[in-house]
Tab-separated table of C-alpha atoms and ligand atoms in Angstrom:
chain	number	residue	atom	x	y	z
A	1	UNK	CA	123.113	130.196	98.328
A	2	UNK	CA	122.152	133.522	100.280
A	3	UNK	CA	123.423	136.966	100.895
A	4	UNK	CA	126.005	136.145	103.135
A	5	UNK	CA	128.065	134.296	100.105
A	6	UNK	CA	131.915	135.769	99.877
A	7	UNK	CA	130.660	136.150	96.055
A	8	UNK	CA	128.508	138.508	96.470
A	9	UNK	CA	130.662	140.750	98.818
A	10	UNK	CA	131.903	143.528	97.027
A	11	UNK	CA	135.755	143.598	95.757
A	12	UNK	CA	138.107	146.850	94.863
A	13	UNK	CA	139.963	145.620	91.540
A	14	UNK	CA	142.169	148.621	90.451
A	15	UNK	CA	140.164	151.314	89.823
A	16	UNK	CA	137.091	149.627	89.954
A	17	UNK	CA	134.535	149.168	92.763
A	18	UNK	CA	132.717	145.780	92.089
A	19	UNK	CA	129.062	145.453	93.918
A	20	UNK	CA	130.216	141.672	93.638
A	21	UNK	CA	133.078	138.772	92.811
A	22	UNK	CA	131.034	137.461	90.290
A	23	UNK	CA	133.117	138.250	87.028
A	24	UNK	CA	131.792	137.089	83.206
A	25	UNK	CA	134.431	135.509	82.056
A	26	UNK	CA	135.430	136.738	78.208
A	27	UNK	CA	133.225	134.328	76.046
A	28	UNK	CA	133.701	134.329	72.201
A	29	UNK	CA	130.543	134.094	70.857
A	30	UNK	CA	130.927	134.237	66.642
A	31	UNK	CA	128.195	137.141	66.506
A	32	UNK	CA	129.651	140.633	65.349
A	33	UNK	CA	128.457	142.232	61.763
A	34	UNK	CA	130.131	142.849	58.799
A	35	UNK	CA	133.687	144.138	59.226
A	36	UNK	CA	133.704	142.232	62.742
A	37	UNK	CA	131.520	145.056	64.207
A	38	UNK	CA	129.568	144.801	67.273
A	39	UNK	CA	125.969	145.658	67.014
A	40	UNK	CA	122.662	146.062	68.983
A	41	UNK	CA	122.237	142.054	69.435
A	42	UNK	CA	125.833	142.045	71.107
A	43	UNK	CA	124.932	145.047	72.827
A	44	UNK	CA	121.523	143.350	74.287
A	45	UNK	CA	123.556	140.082	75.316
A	46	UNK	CA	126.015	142.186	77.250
A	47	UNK	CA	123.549	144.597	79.128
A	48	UNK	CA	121.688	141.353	79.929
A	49	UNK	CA	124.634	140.023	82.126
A	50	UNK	CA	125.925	143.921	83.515
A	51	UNK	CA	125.052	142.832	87.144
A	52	UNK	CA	128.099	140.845	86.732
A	53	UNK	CA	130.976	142.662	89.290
A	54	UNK	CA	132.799	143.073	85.640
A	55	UNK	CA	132.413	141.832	82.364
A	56	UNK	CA	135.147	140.575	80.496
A	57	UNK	CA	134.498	140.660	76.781
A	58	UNK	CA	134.732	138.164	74.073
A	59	UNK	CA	138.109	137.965	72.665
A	60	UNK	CA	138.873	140.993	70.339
A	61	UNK	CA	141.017	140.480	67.828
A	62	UNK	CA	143.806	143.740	67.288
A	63	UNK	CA	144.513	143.460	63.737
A	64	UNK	CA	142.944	141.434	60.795
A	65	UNK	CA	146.044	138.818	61.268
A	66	UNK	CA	145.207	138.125	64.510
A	67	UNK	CA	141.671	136.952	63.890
A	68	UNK	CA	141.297	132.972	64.033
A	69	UNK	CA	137.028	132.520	64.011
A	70	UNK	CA	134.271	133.715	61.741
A	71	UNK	CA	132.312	136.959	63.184
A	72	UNK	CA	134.673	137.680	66.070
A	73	UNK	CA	134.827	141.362	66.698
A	74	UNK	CA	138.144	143.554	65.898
A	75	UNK	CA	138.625	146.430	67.428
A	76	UNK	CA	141.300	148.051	64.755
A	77	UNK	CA	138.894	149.814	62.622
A	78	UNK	CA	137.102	153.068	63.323
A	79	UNK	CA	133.898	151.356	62.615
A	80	UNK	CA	134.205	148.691	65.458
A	81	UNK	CA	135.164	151.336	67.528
A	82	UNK	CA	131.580	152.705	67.162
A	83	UNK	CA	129.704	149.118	67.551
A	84	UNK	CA	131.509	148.505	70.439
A	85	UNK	CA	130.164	151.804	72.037
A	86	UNK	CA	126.482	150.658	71.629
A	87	UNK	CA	128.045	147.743	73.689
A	88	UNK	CA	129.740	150.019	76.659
A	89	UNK	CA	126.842	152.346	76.261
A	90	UNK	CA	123.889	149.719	77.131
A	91	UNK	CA	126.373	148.220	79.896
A	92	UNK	CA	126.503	151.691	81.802
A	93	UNK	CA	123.451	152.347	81.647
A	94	UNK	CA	122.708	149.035	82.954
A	95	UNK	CA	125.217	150.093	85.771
A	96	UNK	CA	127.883	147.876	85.011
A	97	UNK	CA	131.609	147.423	84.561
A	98	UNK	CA	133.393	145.918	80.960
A	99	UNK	CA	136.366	145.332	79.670
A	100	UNK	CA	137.647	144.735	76.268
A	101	UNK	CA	139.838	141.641	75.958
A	102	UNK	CA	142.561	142.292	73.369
A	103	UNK	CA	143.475	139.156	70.779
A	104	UNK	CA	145.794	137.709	68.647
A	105	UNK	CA	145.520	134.279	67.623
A	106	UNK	CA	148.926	133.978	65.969
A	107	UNK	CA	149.422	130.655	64.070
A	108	UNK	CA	145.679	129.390	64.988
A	109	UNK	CA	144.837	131.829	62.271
A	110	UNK	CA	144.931	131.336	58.635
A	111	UNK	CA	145.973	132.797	54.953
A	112	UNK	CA	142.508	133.601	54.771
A	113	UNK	CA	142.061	136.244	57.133
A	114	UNK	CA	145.712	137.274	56.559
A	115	UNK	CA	145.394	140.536	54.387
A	116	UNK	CA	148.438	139.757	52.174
A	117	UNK	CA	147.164	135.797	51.622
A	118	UNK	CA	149.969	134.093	53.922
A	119	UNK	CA	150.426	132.207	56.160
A	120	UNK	CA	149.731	133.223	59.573
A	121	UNK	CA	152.504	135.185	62.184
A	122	UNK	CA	153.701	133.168	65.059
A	123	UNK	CA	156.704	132.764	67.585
A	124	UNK	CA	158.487	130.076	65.187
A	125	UNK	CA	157.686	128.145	61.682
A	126	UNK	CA	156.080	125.556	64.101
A	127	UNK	CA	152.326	124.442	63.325
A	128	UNK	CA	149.882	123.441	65.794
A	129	UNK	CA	148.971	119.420	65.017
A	130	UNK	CA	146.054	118.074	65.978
A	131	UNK	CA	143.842	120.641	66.078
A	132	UNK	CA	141.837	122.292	63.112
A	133	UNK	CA	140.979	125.791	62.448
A	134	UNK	CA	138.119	127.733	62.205
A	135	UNK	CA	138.251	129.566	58.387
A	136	UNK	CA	135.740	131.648	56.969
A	137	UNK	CA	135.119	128.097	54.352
A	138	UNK	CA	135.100	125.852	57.193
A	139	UNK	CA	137.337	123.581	59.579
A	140	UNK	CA	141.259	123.396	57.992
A	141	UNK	CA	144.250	121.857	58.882
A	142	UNK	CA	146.673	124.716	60.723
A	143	UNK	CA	149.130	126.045	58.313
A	144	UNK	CA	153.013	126.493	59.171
A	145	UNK	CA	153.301	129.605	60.471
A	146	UNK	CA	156.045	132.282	59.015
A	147	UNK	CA	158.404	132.962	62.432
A	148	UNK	CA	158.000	136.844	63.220
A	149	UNK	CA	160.469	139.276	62.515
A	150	UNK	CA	161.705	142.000	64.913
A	151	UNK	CA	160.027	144.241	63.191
A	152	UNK	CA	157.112	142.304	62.781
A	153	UNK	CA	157.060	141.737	66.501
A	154	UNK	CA	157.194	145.469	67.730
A	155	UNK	CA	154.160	145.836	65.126
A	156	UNK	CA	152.113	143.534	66.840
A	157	UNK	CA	152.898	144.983	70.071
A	158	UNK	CA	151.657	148.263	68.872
A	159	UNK	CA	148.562	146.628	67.419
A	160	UNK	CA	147.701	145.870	71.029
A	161	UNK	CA	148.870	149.247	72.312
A	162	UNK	CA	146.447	150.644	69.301
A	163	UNK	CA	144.025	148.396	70.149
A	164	UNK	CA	144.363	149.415	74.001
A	165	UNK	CA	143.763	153.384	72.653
A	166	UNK	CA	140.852	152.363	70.307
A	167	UNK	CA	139.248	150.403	73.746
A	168	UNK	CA	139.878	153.839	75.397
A	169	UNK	CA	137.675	155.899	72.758
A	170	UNK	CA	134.816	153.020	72.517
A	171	UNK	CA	134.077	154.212	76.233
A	172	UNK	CA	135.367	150.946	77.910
A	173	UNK	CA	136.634	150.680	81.849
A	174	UNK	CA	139.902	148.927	81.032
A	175	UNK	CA	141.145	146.079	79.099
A	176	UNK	CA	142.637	142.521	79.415
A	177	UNK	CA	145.603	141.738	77.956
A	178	UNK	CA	145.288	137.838	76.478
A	179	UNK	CA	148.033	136.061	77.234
A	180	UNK	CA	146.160	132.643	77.263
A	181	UNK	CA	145.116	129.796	75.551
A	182	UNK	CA	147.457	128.998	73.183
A	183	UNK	CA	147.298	132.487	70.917
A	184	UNK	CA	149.863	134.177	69.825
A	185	UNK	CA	151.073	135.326	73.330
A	186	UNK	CA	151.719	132.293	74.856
A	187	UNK	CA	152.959	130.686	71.565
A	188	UNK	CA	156.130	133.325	72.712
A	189	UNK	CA	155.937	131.991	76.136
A	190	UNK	CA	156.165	128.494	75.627
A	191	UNK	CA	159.286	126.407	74.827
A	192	UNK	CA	156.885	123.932	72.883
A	193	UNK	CA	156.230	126.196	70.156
A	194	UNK	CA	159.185	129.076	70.353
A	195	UNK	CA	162.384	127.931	69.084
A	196	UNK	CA	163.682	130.927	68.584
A	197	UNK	CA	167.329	131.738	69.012
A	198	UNK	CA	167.605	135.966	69.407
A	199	UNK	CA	166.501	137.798	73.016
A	200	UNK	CA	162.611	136.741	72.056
A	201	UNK	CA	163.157	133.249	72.760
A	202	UNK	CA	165.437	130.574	74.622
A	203	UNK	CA	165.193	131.453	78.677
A	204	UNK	CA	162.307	131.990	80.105
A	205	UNK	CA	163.196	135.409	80.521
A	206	UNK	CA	163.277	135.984	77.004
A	207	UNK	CA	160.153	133.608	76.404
A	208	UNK	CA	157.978	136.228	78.987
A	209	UNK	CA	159.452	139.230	76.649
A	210	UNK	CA	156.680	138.984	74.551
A	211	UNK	CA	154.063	139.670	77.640
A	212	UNK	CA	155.562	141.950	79.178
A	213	UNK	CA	156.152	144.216	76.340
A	214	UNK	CA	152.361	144.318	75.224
A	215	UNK	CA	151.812	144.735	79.070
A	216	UNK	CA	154.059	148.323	79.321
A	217	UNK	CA	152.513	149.394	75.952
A	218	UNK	CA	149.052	148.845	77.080
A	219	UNK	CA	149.715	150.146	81.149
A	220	UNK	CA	150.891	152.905	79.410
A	221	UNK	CA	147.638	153.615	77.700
A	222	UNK	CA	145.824	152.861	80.335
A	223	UNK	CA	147.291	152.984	83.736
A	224	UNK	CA	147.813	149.649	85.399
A	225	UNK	CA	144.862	150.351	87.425
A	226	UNK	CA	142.450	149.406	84.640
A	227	UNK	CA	144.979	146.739	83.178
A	228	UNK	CA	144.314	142.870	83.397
A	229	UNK	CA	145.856	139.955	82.426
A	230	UNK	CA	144.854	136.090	81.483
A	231	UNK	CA	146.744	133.446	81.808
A	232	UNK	CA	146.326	129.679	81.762
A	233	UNK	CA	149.586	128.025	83.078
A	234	UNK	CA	147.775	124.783	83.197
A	235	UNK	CA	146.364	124.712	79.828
A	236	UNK	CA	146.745	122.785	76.634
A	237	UNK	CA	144.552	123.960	74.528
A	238	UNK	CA	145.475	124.824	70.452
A	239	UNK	CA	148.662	122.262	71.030
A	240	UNK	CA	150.512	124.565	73.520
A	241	UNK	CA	153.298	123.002	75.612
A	242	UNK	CA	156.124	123.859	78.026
A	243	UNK	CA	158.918	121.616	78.853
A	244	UNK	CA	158.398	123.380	82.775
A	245	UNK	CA	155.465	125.121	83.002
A	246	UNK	CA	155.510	125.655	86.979
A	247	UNK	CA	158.485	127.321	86.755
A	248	UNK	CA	157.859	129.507	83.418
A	249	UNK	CA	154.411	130.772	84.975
A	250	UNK	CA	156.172	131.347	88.391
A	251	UNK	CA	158.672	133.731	86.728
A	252	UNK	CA	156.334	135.233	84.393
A	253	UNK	CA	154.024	136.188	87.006
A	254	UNK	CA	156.890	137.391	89.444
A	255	UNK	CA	157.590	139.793	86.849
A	256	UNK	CA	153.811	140.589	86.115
A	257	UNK	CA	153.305	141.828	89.995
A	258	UNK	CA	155.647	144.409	89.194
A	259	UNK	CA	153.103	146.786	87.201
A	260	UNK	CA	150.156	146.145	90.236
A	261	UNK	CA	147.843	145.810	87.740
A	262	UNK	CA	144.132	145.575	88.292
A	263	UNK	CA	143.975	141.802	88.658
A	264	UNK	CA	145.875	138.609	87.347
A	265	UNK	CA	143.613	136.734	85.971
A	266	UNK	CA	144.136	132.755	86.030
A	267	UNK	CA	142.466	129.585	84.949
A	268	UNK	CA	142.927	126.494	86.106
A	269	UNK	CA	142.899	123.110	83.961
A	270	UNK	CA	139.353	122.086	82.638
A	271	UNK	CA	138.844	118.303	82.232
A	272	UNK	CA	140.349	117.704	78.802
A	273	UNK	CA	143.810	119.703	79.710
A	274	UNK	CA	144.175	117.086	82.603
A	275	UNK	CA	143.573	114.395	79.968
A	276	UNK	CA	145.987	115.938	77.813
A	277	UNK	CA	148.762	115.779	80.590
A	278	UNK	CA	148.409	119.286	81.750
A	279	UNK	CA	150.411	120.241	84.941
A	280	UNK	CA	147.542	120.687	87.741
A	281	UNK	CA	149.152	124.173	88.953
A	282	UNK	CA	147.375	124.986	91.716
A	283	UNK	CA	145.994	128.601	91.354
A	284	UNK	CA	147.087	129.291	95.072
A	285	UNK	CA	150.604	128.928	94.085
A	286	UNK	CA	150.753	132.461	92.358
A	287	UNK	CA	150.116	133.560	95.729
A	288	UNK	CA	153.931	133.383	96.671
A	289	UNK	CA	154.507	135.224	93.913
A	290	UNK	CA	151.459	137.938	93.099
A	291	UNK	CA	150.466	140.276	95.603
A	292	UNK	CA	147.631	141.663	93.575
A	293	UNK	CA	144.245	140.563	93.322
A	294	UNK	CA	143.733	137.283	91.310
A	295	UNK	CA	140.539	136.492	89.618
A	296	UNK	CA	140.628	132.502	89.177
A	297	UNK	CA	138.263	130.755	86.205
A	298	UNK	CA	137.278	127.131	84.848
A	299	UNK	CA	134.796	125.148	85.616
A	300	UNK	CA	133.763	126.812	89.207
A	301	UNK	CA	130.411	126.339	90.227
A	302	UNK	CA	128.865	128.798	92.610
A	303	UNK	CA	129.724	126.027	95.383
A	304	UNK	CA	133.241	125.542	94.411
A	305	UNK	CA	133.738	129.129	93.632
A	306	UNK	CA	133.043	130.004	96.907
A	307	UNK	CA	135.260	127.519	98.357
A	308	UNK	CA	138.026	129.499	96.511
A	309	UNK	CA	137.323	132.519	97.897
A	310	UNK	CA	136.754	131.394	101.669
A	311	UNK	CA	140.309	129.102	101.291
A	312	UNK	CA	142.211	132.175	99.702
A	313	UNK	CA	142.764	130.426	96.386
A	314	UNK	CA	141.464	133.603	94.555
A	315	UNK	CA	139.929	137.142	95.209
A	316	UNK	CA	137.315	136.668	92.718
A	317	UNK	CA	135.710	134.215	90.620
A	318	UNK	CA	135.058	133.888	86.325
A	319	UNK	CA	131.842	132.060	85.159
A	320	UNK	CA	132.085	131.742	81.574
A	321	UNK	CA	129.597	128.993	80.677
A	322	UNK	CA	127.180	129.485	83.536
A	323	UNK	CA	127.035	133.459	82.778
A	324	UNK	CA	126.109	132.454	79.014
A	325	UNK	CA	123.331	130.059	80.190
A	326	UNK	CA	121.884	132.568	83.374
A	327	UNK	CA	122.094	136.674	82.530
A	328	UNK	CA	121.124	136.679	86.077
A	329	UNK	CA	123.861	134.555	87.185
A	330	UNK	CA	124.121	137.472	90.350
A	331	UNK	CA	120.398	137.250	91.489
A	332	UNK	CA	120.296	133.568	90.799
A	333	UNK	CA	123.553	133.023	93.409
A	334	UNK	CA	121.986	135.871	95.612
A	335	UNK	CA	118.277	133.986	95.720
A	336	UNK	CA	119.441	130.140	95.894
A	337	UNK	CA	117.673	129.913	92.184
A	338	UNK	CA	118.025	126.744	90.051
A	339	UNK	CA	120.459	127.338	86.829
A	340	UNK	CA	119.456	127.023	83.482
A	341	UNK	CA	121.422	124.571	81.182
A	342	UNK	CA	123.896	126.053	79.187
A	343	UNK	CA	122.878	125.343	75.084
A	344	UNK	CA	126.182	123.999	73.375
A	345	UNK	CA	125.279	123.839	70.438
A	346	UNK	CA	124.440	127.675	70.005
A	347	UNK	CA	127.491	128.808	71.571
A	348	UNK	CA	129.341	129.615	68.297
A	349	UNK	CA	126.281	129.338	66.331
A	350	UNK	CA	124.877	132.976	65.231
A	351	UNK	CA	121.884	134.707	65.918
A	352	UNK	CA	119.723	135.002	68.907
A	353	UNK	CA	119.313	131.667	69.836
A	354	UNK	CA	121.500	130.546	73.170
A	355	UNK	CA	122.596	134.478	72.966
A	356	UNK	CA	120.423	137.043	74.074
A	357	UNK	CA	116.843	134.155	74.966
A	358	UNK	CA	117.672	132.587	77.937
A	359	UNK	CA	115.377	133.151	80.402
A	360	UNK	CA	115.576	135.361	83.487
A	361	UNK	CA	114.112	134.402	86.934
A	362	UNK	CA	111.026	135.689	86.605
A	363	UNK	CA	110.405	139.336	88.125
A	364	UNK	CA	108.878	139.852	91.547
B	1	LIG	C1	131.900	129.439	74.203
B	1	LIG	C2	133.225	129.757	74.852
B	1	LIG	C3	133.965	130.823	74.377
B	1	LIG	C4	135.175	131.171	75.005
B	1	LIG	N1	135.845	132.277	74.568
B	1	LIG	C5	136.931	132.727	75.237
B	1	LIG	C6	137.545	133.963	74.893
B	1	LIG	O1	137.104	134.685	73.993
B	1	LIG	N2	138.646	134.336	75.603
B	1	LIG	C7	139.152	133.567	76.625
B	1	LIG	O2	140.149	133.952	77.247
B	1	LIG	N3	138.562	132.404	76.998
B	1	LIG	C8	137.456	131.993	76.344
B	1	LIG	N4	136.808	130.847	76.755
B	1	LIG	C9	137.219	130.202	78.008
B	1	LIG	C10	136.352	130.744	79.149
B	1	LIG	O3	136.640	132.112	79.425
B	1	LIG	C11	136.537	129.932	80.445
B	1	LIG	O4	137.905	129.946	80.797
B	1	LIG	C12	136.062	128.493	80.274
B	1	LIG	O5	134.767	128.445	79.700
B	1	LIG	C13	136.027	127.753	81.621
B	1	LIG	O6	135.145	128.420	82.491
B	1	LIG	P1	133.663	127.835	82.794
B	1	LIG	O7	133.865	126.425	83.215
B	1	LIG	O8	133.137	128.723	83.889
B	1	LIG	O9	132.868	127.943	81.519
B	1	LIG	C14	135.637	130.439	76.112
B	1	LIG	C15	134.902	129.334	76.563
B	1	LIG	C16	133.702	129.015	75.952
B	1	LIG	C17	132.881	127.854	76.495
């Protein structure tokens, strides 16, 4: 690897000038305080990695219902508001570029974290099957979710537009919407799990309702210029399916290059989503249909990733496992340095292990 790598050139994504294409992919990491509050430890872990072009943060849930993991952060109360600005702070001063990634898990939460003691909000009464979830008392079997209301679904869409304002006064650059992984989001999206019979479900149309609401609510906050959005039309994870997902994410995304966000952010299948029968949708494909700037994510090495870039795939490239293992993932890339091993094990654990210790290359 060398200077001359197309990841290291530097990008325009909305507002933002990135020094590089190198992007930290948003990593939950199970490690805010009480009340789901970031603190200094998150705050060191994030200013470790700020020569990333941007940093995408960990998944931040917009309302107590939408939490589905022990210690994830919120950003709902005015208290995380402040912990996350020891987090922006230490990133600035670092001289680099985050985002908040706003979160709801929908039915992968549980009565637990709900704060009336039900069950958890999703698209339809249908509960995700083999899978567990994560509760503050361990692993559990998911729950049947109760199908949203109208009502209850314009209050979740201004949880995320309050969550966008709340990113605003915790002194971030912009947010990403999550639309992604089988949260609450895509559990409107997807035929699999929405059965719904009113204007939020049935054609894809209505099915992408759900996105593109949050989306006006939080461009309108914002301006699309500092406005992202995930994706993963190939995915499978938390027992998400579509009867067509080609043509759900073609539409979807048609509809998404309207706004000219900052970037469209996409990730292709890992290993176990191909084993699962995911549809391979090749990330190029959204190029007949987005005329933005795409950041593409899963399972890129810096060779690979690079390969995307040169053959047009993507714009930009998210690490997500090899920016938790190497801080200096940018100097690394830059220098031809060897990669330290990410730690599994202490990816969810707590604490500073496989957070904030891995080593840097060491200083000149
Ligand atoms: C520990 C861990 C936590 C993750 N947390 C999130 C998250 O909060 N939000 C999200 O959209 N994806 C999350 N992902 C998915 C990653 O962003 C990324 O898509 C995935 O790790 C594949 O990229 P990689 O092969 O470069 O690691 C997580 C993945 C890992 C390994």
């Amino acid at each position: 690897m060398s200077n001359t790598l197309r990841l290291l050139e530097p990008i325009q994504l909305g507002a933002w000038s990135l020094p590089n294409r190198m992007i930290m992919a948003p990593l939950t990491r199970c490690r805010a305080g009480a009340g789901n509050v970031a603190g200094p430890l998150n705050a060191l872990y994030y200013e470790q990695r700020s020569t990333a072009g941007l940093i995408i943060s960990e998944a931040t849930q917009v309302a107590p219902g939408g939490q589905g993991y022990p210690g994830t952060p919120g950003i709902h109360s005015a208290e995380q508001v402040e912990g996350w600005k020891l987090v922006t702070d230490a990133v600035h001063k670092a001289g680099g570029r985050i985002v908040l990634q706003l979160w709801h898990v929908g039915r992968v939460s549980h009565s637990s974290y709900q704060t009336d003691g039900g069950p958890p909000y999703s698209s339809s009464a249908v509960a995700a099957t083999g899978i567990q979830v994560a509760t503050l008392s361990g692993m559990k079997t998911p729950e049947i979710p109760r199908a949203m209301t109208v009502v209850e679904i314009h209050d979740v869409i201004a949880q995320f537009r309050q969550g966008a304002i709340n990113a605003k006064a915790a002194g971030f650059d912009g947010v990403e919407i999550h639309g992604a992984n089988g949260y609450l989001l895509e559990q409107f999206l997807r035929d699999g799990i929405n059965h719904r019979t009113d204007e939020w479900g049935g054609s894809i149309a209505n099915r992408s309702r759900f996105h593109l609401a949050i989306t006006k609510e939080v461009v309108e906050v914002w301006g699309a210029d500092r406005v992202g959005i995930r994706l993963s039309p190939s995915g499978t994870f938390c027992d998400s399916h579509d009867s067509d997902h080609f043509a759900t994410y073609h539409y979807l995304v048609k509809q998404l290059d309207a706004f000219k966000l900052a970037y469209l952010h996409v990730t292709r299948p890992s290993e176990s989503d191909l084993r699962h029968g995911s549809p391979n949708i090749p990330l190029k494909s959204f190029r007949e249909v987005y005329h933005g700037k795409v950041i593409g994510c899963g399972e890129f090495s810096l060779t690979t990733g690079e390969t995307a870039i040169e053959d047009g795939s993507v714009d930009s490239v998210a690490f997500g496992r090899l920016f938790i293992a190497n801080p200096d993932l940018v100097e690394r890339a830059r220098e031809g340095a060897s990669l330290n091993p990410p730690d599994e094990p202490s990816f969810y654990a707590g604490g500073e292990h496989g957070y904030t210790d891995y080593p840097f290359l060491p200083r000149k």
